[in-house]
Short mmCIF file of C-alpha atoms in Angstrom, two decimals:
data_model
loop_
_atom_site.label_atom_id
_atom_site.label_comp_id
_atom_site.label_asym_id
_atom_site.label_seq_id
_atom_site.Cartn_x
_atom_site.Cartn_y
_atom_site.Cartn_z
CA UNK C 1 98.80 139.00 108.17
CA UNK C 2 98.92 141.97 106.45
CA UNK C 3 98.09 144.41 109.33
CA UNK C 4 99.90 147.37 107.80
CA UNK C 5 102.12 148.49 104.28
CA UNK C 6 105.88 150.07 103.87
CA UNK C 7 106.74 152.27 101.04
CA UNK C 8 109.20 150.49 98.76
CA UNK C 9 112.01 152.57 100.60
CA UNK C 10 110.63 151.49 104.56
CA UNK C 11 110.78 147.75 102.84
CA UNK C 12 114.23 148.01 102.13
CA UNK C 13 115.87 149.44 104.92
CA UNK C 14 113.91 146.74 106.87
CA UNK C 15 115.39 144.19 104.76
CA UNK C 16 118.87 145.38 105.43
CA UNK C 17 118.40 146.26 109.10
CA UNK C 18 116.83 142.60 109.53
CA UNK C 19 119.54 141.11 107.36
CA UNK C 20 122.07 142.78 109.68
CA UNK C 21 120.43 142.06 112.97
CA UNK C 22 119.33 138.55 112.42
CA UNK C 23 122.82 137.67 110.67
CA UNK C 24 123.03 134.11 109.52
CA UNK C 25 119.58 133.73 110.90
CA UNK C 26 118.00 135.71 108.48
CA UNK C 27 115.57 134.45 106.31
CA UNK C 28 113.68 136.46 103.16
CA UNK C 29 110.55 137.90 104.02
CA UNK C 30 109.14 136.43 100.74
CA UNK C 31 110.04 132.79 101.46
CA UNK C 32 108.92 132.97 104.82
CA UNK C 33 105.91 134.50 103.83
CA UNK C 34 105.01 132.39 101.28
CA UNK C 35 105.67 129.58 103.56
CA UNK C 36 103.37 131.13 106.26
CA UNK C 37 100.57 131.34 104.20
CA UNK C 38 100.92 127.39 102.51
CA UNK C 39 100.80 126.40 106.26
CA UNK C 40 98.02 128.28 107.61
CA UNK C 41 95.70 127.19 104.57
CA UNK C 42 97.38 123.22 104.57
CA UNK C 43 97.45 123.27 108.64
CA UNK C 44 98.37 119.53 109.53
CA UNK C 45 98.23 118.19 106.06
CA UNK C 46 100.90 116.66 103.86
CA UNK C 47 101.00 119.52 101.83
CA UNK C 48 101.84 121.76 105.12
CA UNK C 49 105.55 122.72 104.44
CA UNK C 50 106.48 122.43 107.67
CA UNK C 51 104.07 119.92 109.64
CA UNK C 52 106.06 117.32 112.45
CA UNK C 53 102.65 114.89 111.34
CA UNK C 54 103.88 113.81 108.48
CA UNK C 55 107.91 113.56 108.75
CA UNK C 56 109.57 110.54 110.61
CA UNK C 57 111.71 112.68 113.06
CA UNK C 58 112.02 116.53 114.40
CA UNK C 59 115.04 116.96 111.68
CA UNK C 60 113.03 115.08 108.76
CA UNK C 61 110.40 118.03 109.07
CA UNK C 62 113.71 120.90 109.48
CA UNK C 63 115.16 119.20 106.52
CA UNK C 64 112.00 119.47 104.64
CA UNK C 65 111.30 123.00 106.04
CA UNK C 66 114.60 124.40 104.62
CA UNK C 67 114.26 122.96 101.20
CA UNK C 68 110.83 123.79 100.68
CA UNK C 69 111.98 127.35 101.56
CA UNK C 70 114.93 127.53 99.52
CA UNK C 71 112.88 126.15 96.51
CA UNK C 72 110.46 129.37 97.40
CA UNK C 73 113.38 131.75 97.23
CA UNK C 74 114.98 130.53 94.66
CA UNK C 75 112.06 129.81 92.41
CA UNK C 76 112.54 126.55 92.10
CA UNK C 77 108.78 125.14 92.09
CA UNK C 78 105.58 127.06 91.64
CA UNK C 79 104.09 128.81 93.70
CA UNK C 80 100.02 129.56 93.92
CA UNK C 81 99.28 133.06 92.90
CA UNK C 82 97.36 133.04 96.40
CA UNK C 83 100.25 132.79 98.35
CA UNK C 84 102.40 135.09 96.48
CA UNK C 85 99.90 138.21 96.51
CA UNK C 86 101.67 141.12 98.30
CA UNK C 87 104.31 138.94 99.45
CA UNK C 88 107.41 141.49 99.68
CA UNK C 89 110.68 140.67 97.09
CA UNK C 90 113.92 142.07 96.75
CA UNK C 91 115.66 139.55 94.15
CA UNK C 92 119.03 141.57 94.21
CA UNK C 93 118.66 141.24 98.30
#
């Protein structure tokens, strides 16, 4: 919601702290953010990444969820420039 900035070095010690305290939970702050944002401005739609209205089942809309991240993180489909403003990325990370 971008209530405050980190200095490039904050931003990485918070990705490796995270990375080490989350564990195999961890997600990327720039797929998750990305993913944030295309849900608040598609609320409820089929374009929402991760909305239970339009998948058949609870794990049809997890399934979907986790690909449409990965395809975030990995670069896999584009992205509008909207979403990606400010959005923090560590490639190597």
């Amino acid at each position: 919601h971008q209530v405050f900035t980190m200095s490039k070095t904050m931003e990485r010690i918070t990705f490796i702290l995270t990375w080490v305290f989350q564990g195999s939970s961890y997600l990327s702050a720039y797929g998750y953010g990305i993913m944030h944002r295309m849900h608040h401005a598609y609320t409820d739609t089929e374009k929402d990444p991760h909305s239970p209205s339009h998948d058949a089942n609870l794990f049809a809309m997890m399934w979907k969820t986790k690909t449409i991240y990965q395809d975030i993180n990995k670069e896999r489909i584009t992205v509008d420039e909207r979403f990606t403003k400010n959005v923090p990325q560590w490639k190597a990370f």
